[in-house]
């Protein structure tokens, strides 16, 4: 039988980046040894984010899209409507995981998710994330504080990919970016992607999904 619960919360509507980021930090700073882990599923309004080591030179033409300097790892990323964001609030010490193993676990979860849609995906050792035919479809970025992590991953579902041309995605000039609808996934199937990802992640962590209220 699966062990501890993984509380899955859906944040409805388009969520501004900074309030959700603050909520993740507050949750992480306030949790104790017995606090259940959580997974937050949501969509952000349009925003570019720069990671801790992010170089402004990778922001080619942000225009009217806000830019937020954040505390995750990695370079520059874009979030917007039609992208599934999954923030994993996990006690790494309790789970017995290091950051590298967690990155592989997240990548493997997305690869398994896409296999459900008959898509063959892969990871790259030089550039974390998930790719299909050389184009990036999922993005990863994490922060660890006091042995616990927050931030997580983003999967492009059905969105305007134009803003990715206004940055060097993840710090890689010319990196090709794709999304599930362009890869042949029917739009009607996209609504179940978040729930399926939650189940895969819970199984990978030896946990069980517990549905939580909005936050």
PDB file of C-alpha atoms in Angstrom:
ATOM      1  CA  UNK A   1       0.000   0.000   0.000  1.00  0.00           C
ATOM      2  CA  UNK A   2       1.211   3.506  -0.783  1.00  0.00           C
ATOM      3  CA  UNK A   3       2.483   5.476   2.162  1.00  0.00           C
ATOM      4  CA  UNK A   4       2.120   9.121   3.055  1.00  0.00           C
ATOM      5  CA  UNK A   5      -0.446  11.291   1.296  1.00  0.00           C
ATOM      6  CA  UNK A   6       0.481  13.680  -1.485  1.00  0.00           C
ATOM      7  CA  UNK A   7      -2.125  16.406  -1.212  1.00  0.00           C
ATOM      8  CA  UNK A   8      -3.064  17.626  -4.695  1.00  0.00           C
ATOM      9  CA  UNK A   9      -4.574  21.089  -4.970  1.00  0.00           C
ATOM     10  CA  UNK A  10      -5.939  22.744  -8.101  1.00  0.00           C
ATOM     11  CA  UNK A  11      -5.565  26.506  -8.174  1.00  0.00           C
ATOM     12  CA  UNK A  12      -8.365  27.652 -10.439  1.00  0.00           C
ATOM     13  CA  UNK A  13      -8.143  30.493 -12.941  1.00  0.00           C
ATOM     14  CA  UNK A  14      -4.996  32.225 -14.164  1.00  0.00           C
ATOM     15  CA  UNK A  15      -2.756  32.854 -11.181  1.00  0.00           C
ATOM     16  CA  UNK A  16      -0.248  35.695 -10.934  1.00  0.00           C
ATOM     17  CA  UNK A  17       3.228  34.336 -10.434  1.00  0.00           C
ATOM     18  CA  UNK A  18       4.435  36.281  -7.402  1.00  0.00           C
ATOM     19  CA  UNK A  19       1.587  35.491  -4.961  1.00  0.00           C
ATOM     20  CA  UNK A  20       1.919  31.769  -5.711  1.00  0.00           C
ATOM     21  CA  UNK A  21       5.691  31.969  -5.287  1.00  0.00           C
ATOM     22  CA  UNK A  22       5.250  33.674  -1.895  1.00  0.00           C
ATOM     23  CA  UNK A  23       2.717  31.027  -0.862  1.00  0.00           C
ATOM     24  CA  UNK A  24       5.182  28.248  -1.750  1.00  0.00           C
ATOM     25  CA  UNK A  25       7.914  29.862   0.323  1.00  0.00           C
ATOM     26  CA  UNK A  26       5.568  30.433   3.263  1.00  0.00           C
ATOM     27  CA  UNK A  27       4.397  26.825   3.119  1.00  0.00           C
ATOM     28  CA  UNK A  28       7.995  25.554   3.017  1.00  0.00           C
ATOM     29  CA  UNK A  29       9.193  27.804   5.838  1.00  0.00           C
ATOM     30  CA  UNK A  30       6.241  26.884   8.031  1.00  0.00           C
ATOM     31  CA  UNK A  31       6.171  23.141   7.548  1.00  0.00           C
ATOM     32  CA  UNK A  32       7.248  20.632  10.182  1.00  0.00           C
ATOM     33  CA  UNK A  33       8.494  17.023  10.122  1.00  0.00           C
ATOM     34  CA  UNK A  34       4.953  15.646   9.806  1.00  0.00           C
ATOM     35  CA  UNK A  35       3.555  18.176   7.316  1.00  0.00           C
ATOM     36  CA  UNK A  36       2.166  16.288   4.304  1.00  0.00           C
ATOM     37  CA  UNK A  37       3.754  16.967   0.938  1.00  0.00           C
ATOM     38  CA  UNK A  38       1.665  18.848  -1.616  1.00  0.00           C
ATOM     39  CA  UNK A  39       1.367  19.221  -5.384  1.00  0.00           C
ATOM     40  CA  UNK A  40      -0.196  22.418  -6.735  1.00  0.00           C
ATOM     41  CA  UNK A  41      -1.601  22.353 -10.282  1.00  0.00           C
ATOM     42  CA  UNK A  42      -2.290  25.660 -11.986  1.00  0.00           C
ATOM     43  CA  UNK A  43      -1.848  28.011 -14.921  1.00  0.00           C
ATOM     44  CA  UNK A  44      -0.076  31.347 -14.708  1.00  0.00           C
ATOM     45  CA  UNK A  45      -0.853  34.522 -16.543  1.00  0.00           C
ATOM     46  CA  UNK A  46       1.897  35.528 -19.015  1.00  0.00           C
ATOM     47  CA  UNK A  47       5.220  36.007 -17.229  1.00  0.00           C
ATOM     48  CA  UNK A  48       8.938  35.553 -17.827  1.00  0.00           C
ATOM     49  CA  UNK A  49      10.915  34.310 -14.830  1.00  0.00           C
ATOM     50  CA  UNK A  50      14.658  34.490 -14.286  1.00  0.00           C
ATOM     51  CA  UNK A  51      16.216  31.836 -12.081  1.00  0.00           C
ATOM     52  CA  UNK A  52      18.848  32.509  -9.426  1.00  0.00           C
ATOM     53  CA  UNK A  53      21.633  32.386 -11.997  1.00  0.00           C
ATOM     54  CA  UNK A  54      19.479  33.853 -14.758  1.00  0.00           C
ATOM     55  CA  UNK A  55      21.210  36.257 -17.126  1.00  0.00           C
ATOM     56  CA  UNK A  56      19.170  39.227 -18.376  1.00  0.00           C
ATOM     57  CA  UNK A  57      20.883  38.807 -21.749  1.00  0.00           C
ATOM     58  CA  UNK A  58      18.635  35.787 -22.327  1.00  0.00           C
ATOM     59  CA  UNK A  59      15.625  38.126 -22.277  1.00  0.00           C
ATOM     60  CA  UNK A  60      15.695  39.193 -25.919  1.00  0.00           C
ATOM     61  CA  UNK A  61      12.467  41.204 -26.159  1.00  0.00           C
ATOM     62  CA  UNK A  62      10.181  40.864 -23.119  1.00  0.00           C
ATOM     63  CA  UNK A  63       7.972  43.755 -24.241  1.00  0.00           C
ATOM     64  CA  UNK A  64       4.800  44.057 -22.177  1.00  0.00           C
ATOM     65  CA  UNK A  65       5.190  40.650 -20.497  1.00  0.00           C
ATOM     66  CA  UNK A  66       6.311  41.049 -16.858  1.00  0.00           C
ATOM     67  CA  UNK A  67       9.712  39.742 -15.792  1.00  0.00           C
ATOM     68  CA  UNK A  68      10.159  38.296 -12.284  1.00  0.00           C
ATOM     69  CA  UNK A  69      13.515  37.449 -10.701  1.00  0.00           C
ATOM     70  CA  UNK A  70      12.784  34.292  -8.758  1.00  0.00           C
ATOM     71  CA  UNK A  71      14.683  31.829  -6.554  1.00  0.00           C
ATOM     72  CA  UNK A  72      14.433  28.615  -8.555  1.00  0.00           C
ATOM     73  CA  UNK A  73      17.368  27.087 -10.366  1.00  0.00           C
ATOM     74  CA  UNK A  74      17.935  27.588 -14.061  1.00  0.00           C
ATOM     75  CA  UNK A  75      17.839  30.494 -16.470  1.00  0.00           C
ATOM     76  CA  UNK A  76      14.843  32.178 -18.125  1.00  0.00           C
ATOM     77  CA  UNK A  77      11.420  30.566 -18.575  1.00  0.00           C
ATOM     78  CA  UNK A  78       8.018  31.576 -19.873  1.00  0.00           C
ATOM     79  CA  UNK A  79       4.684  30.702 -18.267  1.00  0.00           C
ATOM     80  CA  UNK A  80       1.289  31.474 -19.734  1.00  0.00           C
ATOM     81  CA  UNK A  81      -2.258  30.264 -20.350  1.00  0.00           C
ATOM     82  CA  UNK A  82      -2.433  26.768 -21.768  1.00  0.00           C
ATOM     83  CA  UNK A  83       0.600  25.529 -19.839  1.00  0.00           C
ATOM     84  CA  UNK A  84       0.216  23.108 -16.929  1.00  0.00           C
ATOM     85  CA  UNK A  85       2.391  24.135 -13.981  1.00  0.00           C
ATOM     86  CA  UNK A  86       2.966  21.549 -11.257  1.00  0.00           C
ATOM     87  CA  UNK A  87       4.622  22.819  -8.081  1.00  0.00           C
ATOM     88  CA  UNK A  88       5.924  20.011  -5.870  1.00  0.00           C
ATOM     89  CA  UNK A  89       6.284  20.902  -2.181  1.00  0.00           C
ATOM     90  CA  UNK A  90       8.283  17.942  -0.938  1.00  0.00           C
ATOM     91  CA  UNK A  91      10.280  17.063   2.173  1.00  0.00           C
ATOM     92  CA  UNK A  92      13.398  15.661   0.506  1.00  0.00           C
ATOM     93  CA  UNK A  93      14.912  14.337   3.716  1.00  0.00           C
ATOM     94  CA  UNK A  94      11.797  12.358   4.561  1.00  0.00           C
ATOM     95  CA  UNK A  95      11.572  11.060   0.986  1.00  0.00           C
ATOM     96  CA  UNK A  96      15.241  10.073   0.976  1.00  0.00           C
ATOM     97  CA  UNK A  97      15.877  12.012  -2.222  1.00  0.00           C
ATOM     98  CA  UNK A  98      18.658  14.277  -3.392  1.00  0.00           C
ATOM     99  CA  UNK A  99      18.079  17.027  -5.919  1.00  0.00           C
ATOM    100  CA  UNK A 100      19.603  15.124  -8.845  1.00  0.00           C
ATOM    101  CA  UNK A 101      17.427  12.077  -8.172  1.00  0.00           C
ATOM    102  CA  UNK A 102      14.350  14.291  -7.869  1.00  0.00           C
ATOM    103  CA  UNK A 103      15.093  15.927 -11.228  1.00  0.00           C
ATOM    104  CA  UNK A 104      15.293  12.497 -12.841  1.00  0.00           C
ATOM    105  CA  UNK A 105      12.064  11.470 -11.100  1.00  0.00           C
ATOM    106  CA  UNK A 106      10.235  14.527 -12.454  1.00  0.00           C
ATOM    107  CA  UNK A 107      11.570  13.976 -15.956  1.00  0.00           C
ATOM    108  CA  UNK A 108      10.612  10.296 -15.845  1.00  0.00           C
ATOM    109  CA  UNK A 109       7.105  11.224 -14.675  1.00  0.00           C
ATOM    110  CA  UNK A 110       6.583  13.493 -17.692  1.00  0.00           C
ATOM    111  CA  UNK A 111       8.049  10.854 -20.018  1.00  0.00           C
ATOM    112  CA  UNK A 112       5.557   8.331 -18.598  1.00  0.00           C
ATOM    113  CA  UNK A 113       2.764  10.900 -18.915  1.00  0.00           C
ATOM    114  CA  UNK A 114       3.532  11.413 -22.605  1.00  0.00           C
ATOM    115  CA  UNK A 115       3.781   7.661 -23.179  1.00  0.00           C
ATOM    116  CA  UNK A 116       0.075   7.541 -22.195  1.00  0.00           C
ATOM    117  CA  UNK A 117      -0.475   9.780 -25.230  1.00  0.00           C
ATOM    118  CA  UNK A 118       1.616   7.486 -27.489  1.00  0.00           C
ATOM    119  CA  UNK A 119       4.488   9.997 -27.539  1.00  0.00           C
ATOM    120  CA  UNK A 120       8.123   8.986 -27.183  1.00  0.00           C
ATOM    121  CA  UNK A 121       9.931  11.571 -25.076  1.00  0.00           C
ATOM    122  CA  UNK A 122      13.406  11.801 -23.607  1.00  0.00           C
ATOM    123  CA  UNK A 123      15.521  13.803 -21.191  1.00  0.00           C
ATOM    124  CA  UNK A 124      18.857  15.475 -21.880  1.00  0.00           C
ATOM    125  CA  UNK A 125      21.744  15.307 -19.399  1.00  0.00           C
ATOM    126  CA  UNK A 126      23.013  18.733 -20.482  1.00  0.00           C
ATOM    127  CA  UNK A 127      19.659  20.535 -20.301  1.00  0.00           C
ATOM    128  CA  UNK A 128      17.064  19.365 -17.735  1.00  0.00           C
ATOM    129  CA  UNK A 129      13.554  18.968 -19.064  1.00  0.00           C
ATOM    130  CA  UNK A 130      11.665  16.698 -21.442  1.00  0.00           C
ATOM    131  CA  UNK A 131      11.920  16.694 -25.225  1.00  0.00           C
ATOM    132  CA  UNK A 132      10.081  15.163 -28.173  1.00  0.00           C
ATOM    133  CA  UNK A 133      11.970  14.977 -31.460  1.00  0.00           C
ATOM    134  CA  UNK A 134      14.467  17.508 -30.132  1.00  0.00           C
ATOM    135  CA  UNK A 135      11.885  20.122 -29.127  1.00  0.00           C
ATOM    136  CA  UNK A 136      11.314  20.947 -25.469  1.00  0.00           C
ATOM    137  CA  UNK A 137       7.827  20.278 -24.121  1.00  0.00           C
ATOM    138  CA  UNK A 138       8.435  20.341 -20.343  1.00  0.00           C
ATOM    139  CA  UNK A 139      10.590  22.578 -18.159  1.00  0.00           C
ATOM    140  CA  UNK A 140      12.055  22.027 -14.679  1.00  0.00           C
ATOM    141  CA  UNK A 141      13.225  24.366 -11.939  1.00  0.00           C
ATOM    142  CA  UNK A 142      13.596  23.728  -8.209  1.00  0.00           C
ATOM    143  CA  UNK A 143      14.595  25.451  -4.982  1.00  0.00           C
ATOM    144  CA  UNK A 144      15.612  23.670  -1.773  1.00  0.00           C
ATOM    145  CA  UNK A 145      15.308  25.289   1.665  1.00  0.00           C
ATOM    146  CA  UNK A 146      15.836  23.467   4.945  1.00  0.00           C
ATOM    147  CA  UNK A 147      15.770  20.073   3.244  1.00  0.00           C
ATOM    148  CA  UNK A 148      12.479  20.749   1.449  1.00  0.00           C
ATOM    149  CA  UNK A 149      11.861  21.725  -2.164  1.00  0.00           C
ATOM    150  CA  UNK A 150       9.380  23.890  -3.994  1.00  0.00           C
ATOM    151  CA  UNK A 151       8.815  25.076  -7.587  1.00  0.00           C
ATOM    152  CA  UNK A 152       8.639  22.100  -9.965  1.00  0.00           C
ATOM    153  CA  UNK A 153       7.793  21.628 -13.623  1.00  0.00           C
ATOM    154  CA  UNK A 154       5.722  23.039 -16.480  1.00  0.00           C
ATOM    155  CA  UNK A 155       4.254  21.157 -19.448  1.00  0.00           C
ATOM    156  CA  UNK A 156       3.153  22.977 -22.594  1.00  0.00           C
ATOM    157  CA  UNK A 157      -0.376  21.849 -23.460  1.00  0.00           C
ATOM    158  CA  UNK A 158      -2.142  24.277 -25.816  1.00  0.00           C
ATOM    159  CA  UNK A 159      -0.706  27.783 -25.638  1.00  0.00           C
ATOM    160  CA  UNK A 160       0.678  30.667 -27.629  1.00  0.00           C
ATOM    161  CA  UNK A 161       4.325  29.689 -28.136  1.00  0.00           C
ATOM    162  CA  UNK A 162       5.224  33.108 -29.539  1.00  0.00           C
ATOM    163  CA  UNK A 163       6.732  34.460 -26.285  1.00  0.00           C
ATOM    164  CA  UNK A 164       9.367  31.707 -26.315  1.00  0.00           C
ATOM    165  CA  UNK A 165      10.869  33.429 -29.378  1.00  0.00           C
ATOM    166  CA  UNK A 166      11.416  36.520 -27.200  1.00  0.00           C
ATOM    167  CA  UNK A 167      13.838  34.680 -24.898  1.00  0.00           C
ATOM    168  CA  UNK A 168      16.587  32.105 -25.073  1.00  0.00           C
ATOM    169  CA  UNK A 169      14.547  29.333 -23.423  1.00  0.00           C
ATOM    170  CA  UNK A 170      16.432  27.976 -20.417  1.00  0.00           C
ATOM    171  CA  UNK A 171      19.458  29.938 -21.643  1.00  0.00           C
ATOM    172  CA  UNK A 172      19.757  28.086 -24.971  1.00  0.00           C
ATOM    173  CA  UNK A 173      19.595  30.312 -28.072  1.00  0.00           C
ATOM    174  CA  UNK A 174      17.363  28.850 -30.755  1.00  0.00           C
ATOM    175  CA  UNK A 175      16.023  26.033 -28.593  1.00  0.00           C
ATOM    176  CA  UNK A 176      12.970  24.520 -30.269  1.00  0.00           C
ATOM    177  CA  UNK A 177       9.821  24.445 -28.125  1.00  0.00           C
ATOM    178  CA  UNK A 178       6.662  22.438 -28.729  1.00  0.00           C
ATOM    179  CA  UNK A 179       3.358  21.556 -27.031  1.00  0.00           C
ATOM    180  CA  UNK A 180       1.020  18.604 -26.766  1.00  0.00           C
ATOM    181  CA  UNK A 181      -1.565  19.806 -29.300  1.00  0.00           C
ATOM    182  CA  UNK A 182       1.185  20.211 -31.907  1.00  0.00           C
ATOM    183  CA  UNK A 183       2.298  16.671 -31.122  1.00  0.00           C
ATOM    184  CA  UNK A 184      -1.152  15.307 -31.941  1.00  0.00           C
ATOM    185  CA  UNK A 185      -2.808  15.139 -28.513  1.00  0.00           C
ATOM    186  CA  UNK A 186      -6.518  15.900 -28.889  1.00  0.00           C
ATOM    187  CA  UNK A 187      -7.589  19.038 -26.994  1.00  0.00           C
ATOM    188  CA  UNK A 188     -10.357  17.048 -25.300  1.00  0.00           C
ATOM    189  CA  UNK A 189      -7.703  14.938 -23.555  1.00  0.00           C
ATOM    190  CA  UNK A 190      -5.820  17.862 -22.044  1.00  0.00           C
ATOM    191  CA  UNK A 191      -8.163  18.365 -19.092  1.00  0.00           C
ATOM    192  CA  UNK A 192      -7.080  15.003 -17.639  1.00  0.00           C
ATOM    193  CA  UNK A 193      -3.338  15.648 -17.958  1.00  0.00           C
ATOM    194  CA  UNK A 194      -2.945  17.223 -14.513  1.00  0.00           C
ATOM    195  CA  UNK A 195      -4.713  14.383 -12.703  1.00  0.00           C
ATOM    196  CA  UNK A 196      -2.681  11.795 -14.595  1.00  0.00           C
ATOM    197  CA  UNK A 197       0.575  13.576 -13.774  1.00  0.00           C
ATOM    198  CA  UNK A 198      -0.404  13.689 -10.091  1.00  0.00           C
ATOM    199  CA  UNK A 199      -1.020   9.942 -10.043  1.00  0.00           C
ATOM    200  CA  UNK A 200       2.310   9.211 -11.735  1.00  0.00           C
ATOM    201  CA  UNK A 201       4.228  11.471  -9.362  1.00  0.00           C
ATOM    202  CA  UNK A 202       2.533   9.989  -6.308  1.00  0.00           C
ATOM    203  CA  UNK A 203       3.368   6.468  -7.440  1.00  0.00           C
ATOM    204  CA  UNK A 204       6.988   7.469  -8.110  1.00  0.00           C
ATOM    205  CA  UNK A 205       7.245   8.892  -4.595  1.00  0.00           C
ATOM    206  CA  UNK A 206       5.573   5.889  -2.966  1.00  0.00           C
ATOM    207  CA  UNK A 207       2.731   8.161  -1.920  1.00  0.00           C
ATOM    208  CA  UNK A 208      -1.023   8.226  -2.390  1.00  0.00           C
ATOM    209  CA  UNK A 209      -3.022  11.053  -3.924  1.00  0.00           C
ATOM    210  CA  UNK A 210      -5.226  12.953  -1.510  1.00  0.00           C
ATOM    211  CA  UNK A 211      -7.397  15.685  -2.996  1.00  0.00           C
ATOM    212  CA  UNK A 212      -7.081  18.981  -1.198  1.00  0.00           C
ATOM    213  CA  UNK A 213      -9.107  22.155  -1.398  1.00  0.00           C
ATOM    214  CA  UNK A 214      -7.988  25.274  -3.279  1.00  0.00           C
ATOM    215  CA  UNK A 215      -5.290  27.485  -1.823  1.00  0.00           C
TER     216      UNK A 215
END
